[in-house]
Coordinates of C-alpha atoms and ligand atoms in Angstrom, one line a residue:
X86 CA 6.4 -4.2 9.3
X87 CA 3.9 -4.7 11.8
X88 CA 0.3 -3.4 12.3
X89 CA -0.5 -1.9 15.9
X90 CA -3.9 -0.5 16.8
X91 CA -4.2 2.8 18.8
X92 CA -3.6 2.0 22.2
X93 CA -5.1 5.1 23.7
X94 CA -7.9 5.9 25.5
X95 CA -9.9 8.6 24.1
X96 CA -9.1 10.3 21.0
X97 CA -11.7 11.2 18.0
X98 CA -12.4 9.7 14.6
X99 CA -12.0 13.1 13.0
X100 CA -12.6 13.6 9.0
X101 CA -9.2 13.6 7.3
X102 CA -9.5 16.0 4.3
X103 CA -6.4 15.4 2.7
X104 CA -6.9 17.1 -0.5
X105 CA -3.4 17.9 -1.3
X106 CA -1.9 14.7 -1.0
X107 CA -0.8 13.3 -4.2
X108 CA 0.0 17.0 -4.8
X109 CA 3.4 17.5 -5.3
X110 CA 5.5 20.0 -3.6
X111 CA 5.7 23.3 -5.6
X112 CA 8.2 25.8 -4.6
X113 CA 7.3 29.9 -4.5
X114 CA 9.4 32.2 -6.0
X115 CA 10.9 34.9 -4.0
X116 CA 9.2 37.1 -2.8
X117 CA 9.6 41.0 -2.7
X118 CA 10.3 40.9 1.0
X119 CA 10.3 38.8 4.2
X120 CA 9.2 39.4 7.9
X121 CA 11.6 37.3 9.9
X122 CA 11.0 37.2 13.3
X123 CA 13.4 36.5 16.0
X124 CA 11.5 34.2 18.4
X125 CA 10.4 30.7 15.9
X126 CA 11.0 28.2 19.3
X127 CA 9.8 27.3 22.4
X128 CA 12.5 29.9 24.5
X129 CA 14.8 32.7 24.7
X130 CA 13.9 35.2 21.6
X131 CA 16.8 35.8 19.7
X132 CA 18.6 39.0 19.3
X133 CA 19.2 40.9 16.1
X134 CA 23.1 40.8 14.9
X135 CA 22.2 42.9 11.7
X136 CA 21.5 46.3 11.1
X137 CA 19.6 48.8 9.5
X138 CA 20.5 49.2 5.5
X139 CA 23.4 46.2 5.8
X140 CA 23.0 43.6 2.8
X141 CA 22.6 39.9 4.0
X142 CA 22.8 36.7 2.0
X143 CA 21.0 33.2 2.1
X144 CA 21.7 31.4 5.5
X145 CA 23.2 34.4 7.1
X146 CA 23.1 34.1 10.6
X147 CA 20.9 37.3 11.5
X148 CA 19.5 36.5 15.3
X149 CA 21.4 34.6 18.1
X150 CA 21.0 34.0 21.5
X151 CA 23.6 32.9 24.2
X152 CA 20.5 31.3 26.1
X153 CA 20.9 27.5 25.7
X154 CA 17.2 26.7 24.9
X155 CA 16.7 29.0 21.9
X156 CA 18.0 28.1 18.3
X157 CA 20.0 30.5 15.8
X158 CA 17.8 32.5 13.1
X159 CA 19.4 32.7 9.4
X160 CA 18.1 34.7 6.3
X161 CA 16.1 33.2 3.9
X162 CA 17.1 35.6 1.2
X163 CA 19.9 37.6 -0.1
X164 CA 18.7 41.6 0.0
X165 CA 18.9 44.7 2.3
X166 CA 17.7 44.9 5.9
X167 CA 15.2 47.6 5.5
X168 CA 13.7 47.2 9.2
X169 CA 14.2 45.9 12.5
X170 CA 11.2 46.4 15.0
X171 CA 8.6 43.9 16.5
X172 CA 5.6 43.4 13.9
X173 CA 3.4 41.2 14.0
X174 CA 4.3 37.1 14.8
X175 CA 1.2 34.6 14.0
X176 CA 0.1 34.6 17.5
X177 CA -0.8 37.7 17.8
X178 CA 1.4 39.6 19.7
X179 CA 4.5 41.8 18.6
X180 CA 7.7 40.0 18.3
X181 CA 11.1 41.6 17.3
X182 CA 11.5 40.8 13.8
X183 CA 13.7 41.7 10.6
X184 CA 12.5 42.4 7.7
X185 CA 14.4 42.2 4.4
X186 CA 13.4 43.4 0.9
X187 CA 15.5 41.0 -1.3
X188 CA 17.2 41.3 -4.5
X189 CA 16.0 38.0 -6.0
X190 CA 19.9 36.7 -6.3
X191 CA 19.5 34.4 -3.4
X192 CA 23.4 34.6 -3.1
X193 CA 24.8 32.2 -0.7
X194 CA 26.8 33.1 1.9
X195 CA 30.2 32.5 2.9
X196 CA 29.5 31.0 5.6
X197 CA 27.6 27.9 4.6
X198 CA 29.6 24.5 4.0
X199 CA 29.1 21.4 5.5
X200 CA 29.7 21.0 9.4
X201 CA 32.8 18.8 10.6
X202 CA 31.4 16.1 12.8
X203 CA 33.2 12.8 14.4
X204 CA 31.3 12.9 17.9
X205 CA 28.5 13.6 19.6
X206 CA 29.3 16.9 21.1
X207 CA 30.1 18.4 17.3
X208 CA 27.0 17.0 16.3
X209 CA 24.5 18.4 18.7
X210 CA 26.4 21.8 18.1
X211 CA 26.1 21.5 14.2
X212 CA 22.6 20.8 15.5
X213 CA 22.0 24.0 17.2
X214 CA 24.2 25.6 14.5
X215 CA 21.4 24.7 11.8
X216 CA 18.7 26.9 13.7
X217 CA 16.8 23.0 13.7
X218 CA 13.5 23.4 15.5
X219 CA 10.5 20.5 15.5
X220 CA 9.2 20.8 12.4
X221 CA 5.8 18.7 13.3
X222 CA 4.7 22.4 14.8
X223 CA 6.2 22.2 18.4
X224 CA 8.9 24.7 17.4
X225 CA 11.3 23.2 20.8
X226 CA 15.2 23.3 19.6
X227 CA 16.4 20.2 18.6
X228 CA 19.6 20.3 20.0
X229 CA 17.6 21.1 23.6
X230 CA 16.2 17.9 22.8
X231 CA 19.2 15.7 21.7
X232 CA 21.0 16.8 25.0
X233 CA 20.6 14.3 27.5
X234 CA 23.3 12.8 29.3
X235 CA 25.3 10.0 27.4
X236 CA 24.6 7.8 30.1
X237 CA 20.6 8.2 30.2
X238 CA 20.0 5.1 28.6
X239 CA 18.3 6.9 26.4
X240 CA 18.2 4.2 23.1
X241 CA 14.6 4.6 21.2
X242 CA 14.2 7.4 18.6
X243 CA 11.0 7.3 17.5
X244 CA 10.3 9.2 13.7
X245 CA 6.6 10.7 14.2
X246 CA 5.6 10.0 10.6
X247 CA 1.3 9.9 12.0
X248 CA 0.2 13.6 10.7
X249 CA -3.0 12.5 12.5
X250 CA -4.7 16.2 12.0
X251 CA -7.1 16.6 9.1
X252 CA -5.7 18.6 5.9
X253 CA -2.1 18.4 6.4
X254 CA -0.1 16.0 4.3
X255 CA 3.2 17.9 4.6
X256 CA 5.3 15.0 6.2
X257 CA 3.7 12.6 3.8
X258 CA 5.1 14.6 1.1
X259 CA 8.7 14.5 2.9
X260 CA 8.1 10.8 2.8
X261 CA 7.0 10.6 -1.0
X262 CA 9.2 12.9 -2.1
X263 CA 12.6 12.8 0.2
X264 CA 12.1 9.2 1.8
X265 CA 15.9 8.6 1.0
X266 CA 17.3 11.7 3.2
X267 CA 14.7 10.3 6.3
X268 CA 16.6 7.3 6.1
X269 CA 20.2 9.3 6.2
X270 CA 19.0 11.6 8.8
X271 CA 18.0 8.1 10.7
X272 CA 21.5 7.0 10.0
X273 CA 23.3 9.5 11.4
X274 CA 21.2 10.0 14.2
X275 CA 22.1 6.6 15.3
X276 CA 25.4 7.1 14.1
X277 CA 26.2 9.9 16.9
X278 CA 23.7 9.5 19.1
X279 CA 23.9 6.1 19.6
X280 CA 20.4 5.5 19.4
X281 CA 19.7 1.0 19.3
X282 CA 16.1 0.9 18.1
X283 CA 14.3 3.1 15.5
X284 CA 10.4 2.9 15.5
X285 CA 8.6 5.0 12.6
X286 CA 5.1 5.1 12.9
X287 CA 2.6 6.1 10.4
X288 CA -1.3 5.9 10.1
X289 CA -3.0 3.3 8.3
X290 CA -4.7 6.0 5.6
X291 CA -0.7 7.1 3.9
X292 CA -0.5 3.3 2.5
X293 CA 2.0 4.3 -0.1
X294 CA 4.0 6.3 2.8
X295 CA 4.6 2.7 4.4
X296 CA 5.5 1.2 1.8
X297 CA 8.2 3.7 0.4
X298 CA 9.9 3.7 4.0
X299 CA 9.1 -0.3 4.5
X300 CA 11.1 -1.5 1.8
X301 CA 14.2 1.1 2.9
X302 CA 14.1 0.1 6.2
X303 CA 13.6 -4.0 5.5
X304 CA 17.9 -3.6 4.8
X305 CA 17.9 -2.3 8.4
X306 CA 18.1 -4.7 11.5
X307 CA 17.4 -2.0 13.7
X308 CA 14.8 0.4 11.8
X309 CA 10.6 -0.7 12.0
X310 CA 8.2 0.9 10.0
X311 CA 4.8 0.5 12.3
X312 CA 1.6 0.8 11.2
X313 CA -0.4 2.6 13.0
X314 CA -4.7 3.0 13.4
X315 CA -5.9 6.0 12.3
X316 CA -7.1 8.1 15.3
X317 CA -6.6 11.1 16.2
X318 CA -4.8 12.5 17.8
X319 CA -2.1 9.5 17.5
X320 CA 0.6 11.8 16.8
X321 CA 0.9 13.6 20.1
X322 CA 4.0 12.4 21.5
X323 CA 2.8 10.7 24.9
X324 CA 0.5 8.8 22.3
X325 CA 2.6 7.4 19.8
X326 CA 5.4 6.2 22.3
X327 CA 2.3 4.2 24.2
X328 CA 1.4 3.0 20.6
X329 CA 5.3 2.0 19.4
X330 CA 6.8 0.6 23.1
X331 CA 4.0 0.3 25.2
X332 CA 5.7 2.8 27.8
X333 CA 3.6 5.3 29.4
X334 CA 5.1 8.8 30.5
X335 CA 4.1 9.5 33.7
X336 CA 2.4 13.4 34.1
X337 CA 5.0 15.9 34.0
X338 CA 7.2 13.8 32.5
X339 CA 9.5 14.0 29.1
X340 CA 9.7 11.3 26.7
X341 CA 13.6 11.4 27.6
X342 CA 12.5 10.2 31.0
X343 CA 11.2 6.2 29.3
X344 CA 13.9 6.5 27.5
X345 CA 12.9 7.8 24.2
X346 CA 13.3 10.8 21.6
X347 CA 10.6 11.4 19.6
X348 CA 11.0 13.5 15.8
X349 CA 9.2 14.4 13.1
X350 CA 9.9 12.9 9.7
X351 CA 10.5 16.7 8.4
X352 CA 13.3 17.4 11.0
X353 CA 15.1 14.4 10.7
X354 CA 15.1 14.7 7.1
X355 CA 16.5 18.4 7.3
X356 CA 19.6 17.0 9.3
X357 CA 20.6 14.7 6.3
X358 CA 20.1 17.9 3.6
X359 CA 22.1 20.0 6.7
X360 CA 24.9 17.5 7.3
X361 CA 25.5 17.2 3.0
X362 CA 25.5 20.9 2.7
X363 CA 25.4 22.8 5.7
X364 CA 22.5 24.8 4.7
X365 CA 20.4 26.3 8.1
X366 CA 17.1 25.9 8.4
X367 CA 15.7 28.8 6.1
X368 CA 12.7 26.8 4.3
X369 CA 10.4 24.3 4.9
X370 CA 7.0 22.8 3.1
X371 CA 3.5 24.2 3.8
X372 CA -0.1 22.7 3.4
X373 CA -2.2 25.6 2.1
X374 CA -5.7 24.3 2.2
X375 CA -9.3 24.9 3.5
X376 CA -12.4 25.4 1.5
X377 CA -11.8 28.8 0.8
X378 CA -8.3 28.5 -1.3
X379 CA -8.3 28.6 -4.7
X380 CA -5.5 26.1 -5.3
X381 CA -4.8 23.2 -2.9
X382 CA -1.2 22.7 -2.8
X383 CA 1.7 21.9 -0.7
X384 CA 4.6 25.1 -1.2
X385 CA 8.1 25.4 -0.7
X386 CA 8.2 28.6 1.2
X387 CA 11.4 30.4 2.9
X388 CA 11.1 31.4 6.2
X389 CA 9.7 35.1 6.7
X390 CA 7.6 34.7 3.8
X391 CA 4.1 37.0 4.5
X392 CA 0.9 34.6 4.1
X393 CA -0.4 37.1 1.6
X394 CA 2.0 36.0 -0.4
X395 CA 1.8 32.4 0.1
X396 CA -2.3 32.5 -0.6
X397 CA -1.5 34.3 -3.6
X398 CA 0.3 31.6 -4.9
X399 CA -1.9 29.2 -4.7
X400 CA -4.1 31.8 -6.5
X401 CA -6.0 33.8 -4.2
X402 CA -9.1 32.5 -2.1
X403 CA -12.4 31.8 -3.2
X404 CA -14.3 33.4 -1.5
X405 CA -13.7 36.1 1.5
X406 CA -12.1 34.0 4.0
X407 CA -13.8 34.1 7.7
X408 CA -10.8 32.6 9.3
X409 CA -7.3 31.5 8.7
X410 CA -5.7 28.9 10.6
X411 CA -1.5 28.4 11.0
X412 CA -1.3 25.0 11.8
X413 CA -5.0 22.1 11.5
X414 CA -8.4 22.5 12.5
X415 CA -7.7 20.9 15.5
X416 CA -4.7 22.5 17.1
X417 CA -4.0 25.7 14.7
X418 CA -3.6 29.3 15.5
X419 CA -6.1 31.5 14.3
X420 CA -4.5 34.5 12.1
X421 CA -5.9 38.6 12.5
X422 CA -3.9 39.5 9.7
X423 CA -2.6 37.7 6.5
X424 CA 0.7 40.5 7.2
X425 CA 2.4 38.0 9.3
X426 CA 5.4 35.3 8.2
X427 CA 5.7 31.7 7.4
X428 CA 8.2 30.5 10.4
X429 CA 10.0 27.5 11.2
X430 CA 7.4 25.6 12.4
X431 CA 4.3 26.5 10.2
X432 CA 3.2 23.2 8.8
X433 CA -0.1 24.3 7.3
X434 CA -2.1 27.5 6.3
X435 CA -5.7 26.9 5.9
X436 CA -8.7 29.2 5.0
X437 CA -12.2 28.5 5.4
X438 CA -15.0 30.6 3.9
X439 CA -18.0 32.3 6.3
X440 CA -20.4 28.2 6.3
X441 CA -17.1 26.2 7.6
X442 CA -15.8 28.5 9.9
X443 CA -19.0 29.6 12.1
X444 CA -18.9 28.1 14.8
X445 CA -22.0 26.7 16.5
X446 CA -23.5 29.1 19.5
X447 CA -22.5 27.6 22.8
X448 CA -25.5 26.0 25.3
X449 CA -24.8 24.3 28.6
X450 CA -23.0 21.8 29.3
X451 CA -25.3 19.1 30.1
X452 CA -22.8 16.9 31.9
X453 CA -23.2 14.3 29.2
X454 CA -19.2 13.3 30.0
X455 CA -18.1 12.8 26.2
X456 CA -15.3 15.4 27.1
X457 CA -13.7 13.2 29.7
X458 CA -14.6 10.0 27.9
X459 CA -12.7 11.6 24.8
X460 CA -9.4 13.1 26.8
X461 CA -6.5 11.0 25.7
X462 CA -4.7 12.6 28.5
X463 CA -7.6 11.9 31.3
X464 CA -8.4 15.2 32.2
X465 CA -12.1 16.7 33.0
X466 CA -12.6 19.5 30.9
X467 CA -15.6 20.1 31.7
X468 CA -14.7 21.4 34.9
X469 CA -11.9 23.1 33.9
X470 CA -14.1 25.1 31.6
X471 CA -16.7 25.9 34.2
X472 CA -13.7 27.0 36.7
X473 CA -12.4 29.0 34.0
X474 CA -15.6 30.3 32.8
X475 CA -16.2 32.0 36.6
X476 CA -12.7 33.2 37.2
X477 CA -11.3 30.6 39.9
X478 CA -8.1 30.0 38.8
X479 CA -7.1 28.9 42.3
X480 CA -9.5 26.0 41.9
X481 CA -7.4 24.8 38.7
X482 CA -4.3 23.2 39.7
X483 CA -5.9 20.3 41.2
X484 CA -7.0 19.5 37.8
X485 CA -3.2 18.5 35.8
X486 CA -4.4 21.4 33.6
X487 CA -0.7 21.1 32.1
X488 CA -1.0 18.0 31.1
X489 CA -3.3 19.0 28.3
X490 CA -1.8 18.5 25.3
X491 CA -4.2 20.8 23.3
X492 CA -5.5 18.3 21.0
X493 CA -8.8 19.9 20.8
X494 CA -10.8 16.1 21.4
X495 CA -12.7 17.2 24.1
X496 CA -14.6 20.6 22.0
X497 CA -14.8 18.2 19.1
X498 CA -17.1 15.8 20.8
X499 CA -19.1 18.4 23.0
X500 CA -22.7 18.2 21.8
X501 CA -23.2 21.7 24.2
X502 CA -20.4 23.0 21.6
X503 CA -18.3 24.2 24.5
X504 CA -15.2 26.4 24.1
X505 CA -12.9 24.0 26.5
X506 CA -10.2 23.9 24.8
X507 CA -9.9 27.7 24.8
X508 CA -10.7 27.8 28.1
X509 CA -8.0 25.3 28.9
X510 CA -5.3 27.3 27.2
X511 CA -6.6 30.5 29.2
X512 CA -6.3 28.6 32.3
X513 CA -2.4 27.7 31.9
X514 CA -1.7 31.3 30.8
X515 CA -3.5 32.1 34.3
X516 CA -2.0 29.7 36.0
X517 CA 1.4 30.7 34.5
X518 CA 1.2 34.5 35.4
X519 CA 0.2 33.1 39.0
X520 CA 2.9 31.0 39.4
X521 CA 5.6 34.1 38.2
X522 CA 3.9 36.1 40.3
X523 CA 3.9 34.3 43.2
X524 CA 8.1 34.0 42.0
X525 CA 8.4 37.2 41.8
X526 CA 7.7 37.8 45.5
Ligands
SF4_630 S1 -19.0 17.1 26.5 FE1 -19.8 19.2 26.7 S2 -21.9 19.0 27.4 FE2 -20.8 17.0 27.7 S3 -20.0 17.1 29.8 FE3 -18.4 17.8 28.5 S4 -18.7 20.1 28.4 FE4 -20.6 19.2 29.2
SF4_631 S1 -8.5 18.6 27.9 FE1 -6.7 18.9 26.5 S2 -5.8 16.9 26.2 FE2 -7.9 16.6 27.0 S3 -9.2 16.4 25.1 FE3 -9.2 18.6 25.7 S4 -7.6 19.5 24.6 FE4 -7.2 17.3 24.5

């Protein structure tokens, strides 16, 4: 096992908070209905393929698309589609969804049994078959990601294990509690997709995570369990290749481009559990924390579940919560309504109470420079934030404002207590609109 510091520049020594974990996982019943919506991935939405009143059964495929960047939606639960209209999706906007009361049989469908695989082509289809999306809270389809040419020299996979935000331990429970299945999802990964060198990195605070996936991998020539310093935000992707091969990828470029595919613990572990059984991705383990929850915990939840439902189960709040979070402190969605669904990439739900979530009043920036000096991905926020701040978009694409990997650093270590990472994400939705627009013409 080896011991590498963080090789980045930048970053932030950011509080860890991770009450919940030597919790272990508990999984929620039921419940009386789920909100499934058909876009849970970075591309085409997916369209509905049931109807109104029809009865559908666990791991029923319910949404497709023919677009190749978009991943298949199954049901979580067996039950009667009572609704299919947009509703509500955690980022606030309407998104076509299904909704299902169930009948609390959770009867299987027929069509679940193990896929046939013996090559690489089957795989990546069994792949895109499963509905697999990153499970780390990128949400991009896996078999997207998996298809680059066989001749791309393409030969590190590298198993993001960090969880570098504060709160969330759900990959360290995968690792506690499933560490055999992330070593048979590495297995026949490198089994079909021919990958030479495995690198899984983990932070220095989950000692116990190391350990567990050390001594599994020490019977492995070609698997390395690295240690890595704790800083966030090690876990971005650009950060942990640096950290694990000490190759950088350039601005606007993919992983795939040194080489490299980079997965979360969760998802890999998912493709063993799917390869055995050839159940789709209809569940996945959720953080629910913050000071304002009741009971800490880490949940089995099936997809569509509302977040009412989850916070109930870990026995209400508190106190009134003042803001709800889907995803960490650093990087999560805020919530306007606890009527919205668990999806496939929902990692963590966390509630704070009115004295954690205020944020401090904003002042002006007194071009101290900690923003730029914190910028893992050497960027100048505050200038982006003053460009944004006035409306000139056209002055912004000078600045790599999509290079920003939304980490959050720069806002963290603001003593002016700027808003730049929401003025950065405003920015690329400008700058997005522009550049259709300009498309369009
Ligand atoms: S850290 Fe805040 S105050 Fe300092 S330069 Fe950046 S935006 Fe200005
Ligand atoms: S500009 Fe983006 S990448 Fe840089 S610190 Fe801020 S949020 Fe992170």
């Amino acid at each position: 096992m080896l011991f590498k510091k963080a090789r980045f520049k930048g970053g932030a020594n950011v509080p860890h908070y991770k009450n919940t974990a030597e919790v272990e996982t508990v999984k929620m019943d039921v419940p009386a209905k789920v909100v499934i919506p058909m876009l849970q991935h970075i591309g085409a939405p997916c369209t509905p393929v049931v109807s109104k009143g029809e009865k559908v059964k666990v791991g029923q495929v319910i949404g497709t698309s023919d677009k190749f960047v978009s991943a298949p939606i199954h049901s979580s639960v067996s039950g009667v589609v009572k609704n299919i209209a947009p509703m509500l999706y955690p980022g606030g906007t309407q998104v076509m969804s299904v909704e299902i009361e169930t009948d609390g049989e959770q009867e299987i469908s027929e069509e679940i049994k193990p896929p046939v695989i013996s090559n690489r082509e089957e795989f990546i289809s069994a792949i895109r078959q499963s509905g697999l999306v990153g499970l780390g809270g990128a949400g991009f389809p896996t078999h997207v990601k998996l298809s680059f040419p066989p001749d791309k020299n393409v030969d590190t996979l590298i198993i993001n294990g960090a969880e570098c935000e504060p709160y969330i331990t759900s990959d360290y429970r995968e690792i506690m509690e499933n560490s055999w299945h992330i070593m048979c999802g590495i297995e026949i990964l490198m089994e079909y997709m021919n990958f030479k060198k495995v690198f899984i990195g983990i932070e220095d605070n989950k000692p116990e995570a190391i350990k567990i996936l050390s001594d599994m991998a020490d019977n492995h020539d070609n698997i390395e369990v690295v240690k890595l310093k704790t800083r966030y935000p090690q876990g971005a992707e650009k950060m942990l290749i640096y950290a694990l091969t000490g190759k950088k990828v350039p601005p606007g470029k993919l992983p795939l481009d040194v080489g490299v595919v980079v997965m979360n613990v969760n998802s890999v572990s998912f493709i063993s559990e799917y390869v055995k059984t050839g159940m789709p991705l209809i569940k996945r383990r959720v953080t629910v924390d913050g000071p304002a929850v009741a009971r800490p915990s880490n949940v089995e939840v099936l997809i569509g579940t509302q977040l009412s439902d989850v916070f109930q189960f870990c026995g209400g709040f508190r106190s009134e919560p003042a803001k709800v979070l889907m995803g960490g402190p650093m990087m999560g969605i805020s919530q306007y309504s606890l009527e919205t669904s668990v999806v496939k990439h929902t990692n963590a739900l966390l509630a704070f109470d009115p004295g954690t979530a205020k944020l401090p009043p904003e002042s002006p920036c007194i071009r101290c420079g900690r923003c730029v000096d914190a910028c893992p991905m050497n960027l100048v926020p505050l200038a982006i934030n003053q460009y944004t701040v006035k409306g000139r978009f056209d002055e912004l694409e000078r600045y790599n404002v999509n290079d920003c990997i939304e980490c959050g650093c720069c806002s963290y270590v603001c003593p002016a207590k700027r808003h730049l990472v929401q003025s950065i994400r405003l920015a690329k939705v400008q700058l997005r609109q522009a550049a259709s627009s300009k498309g369009g013409k």
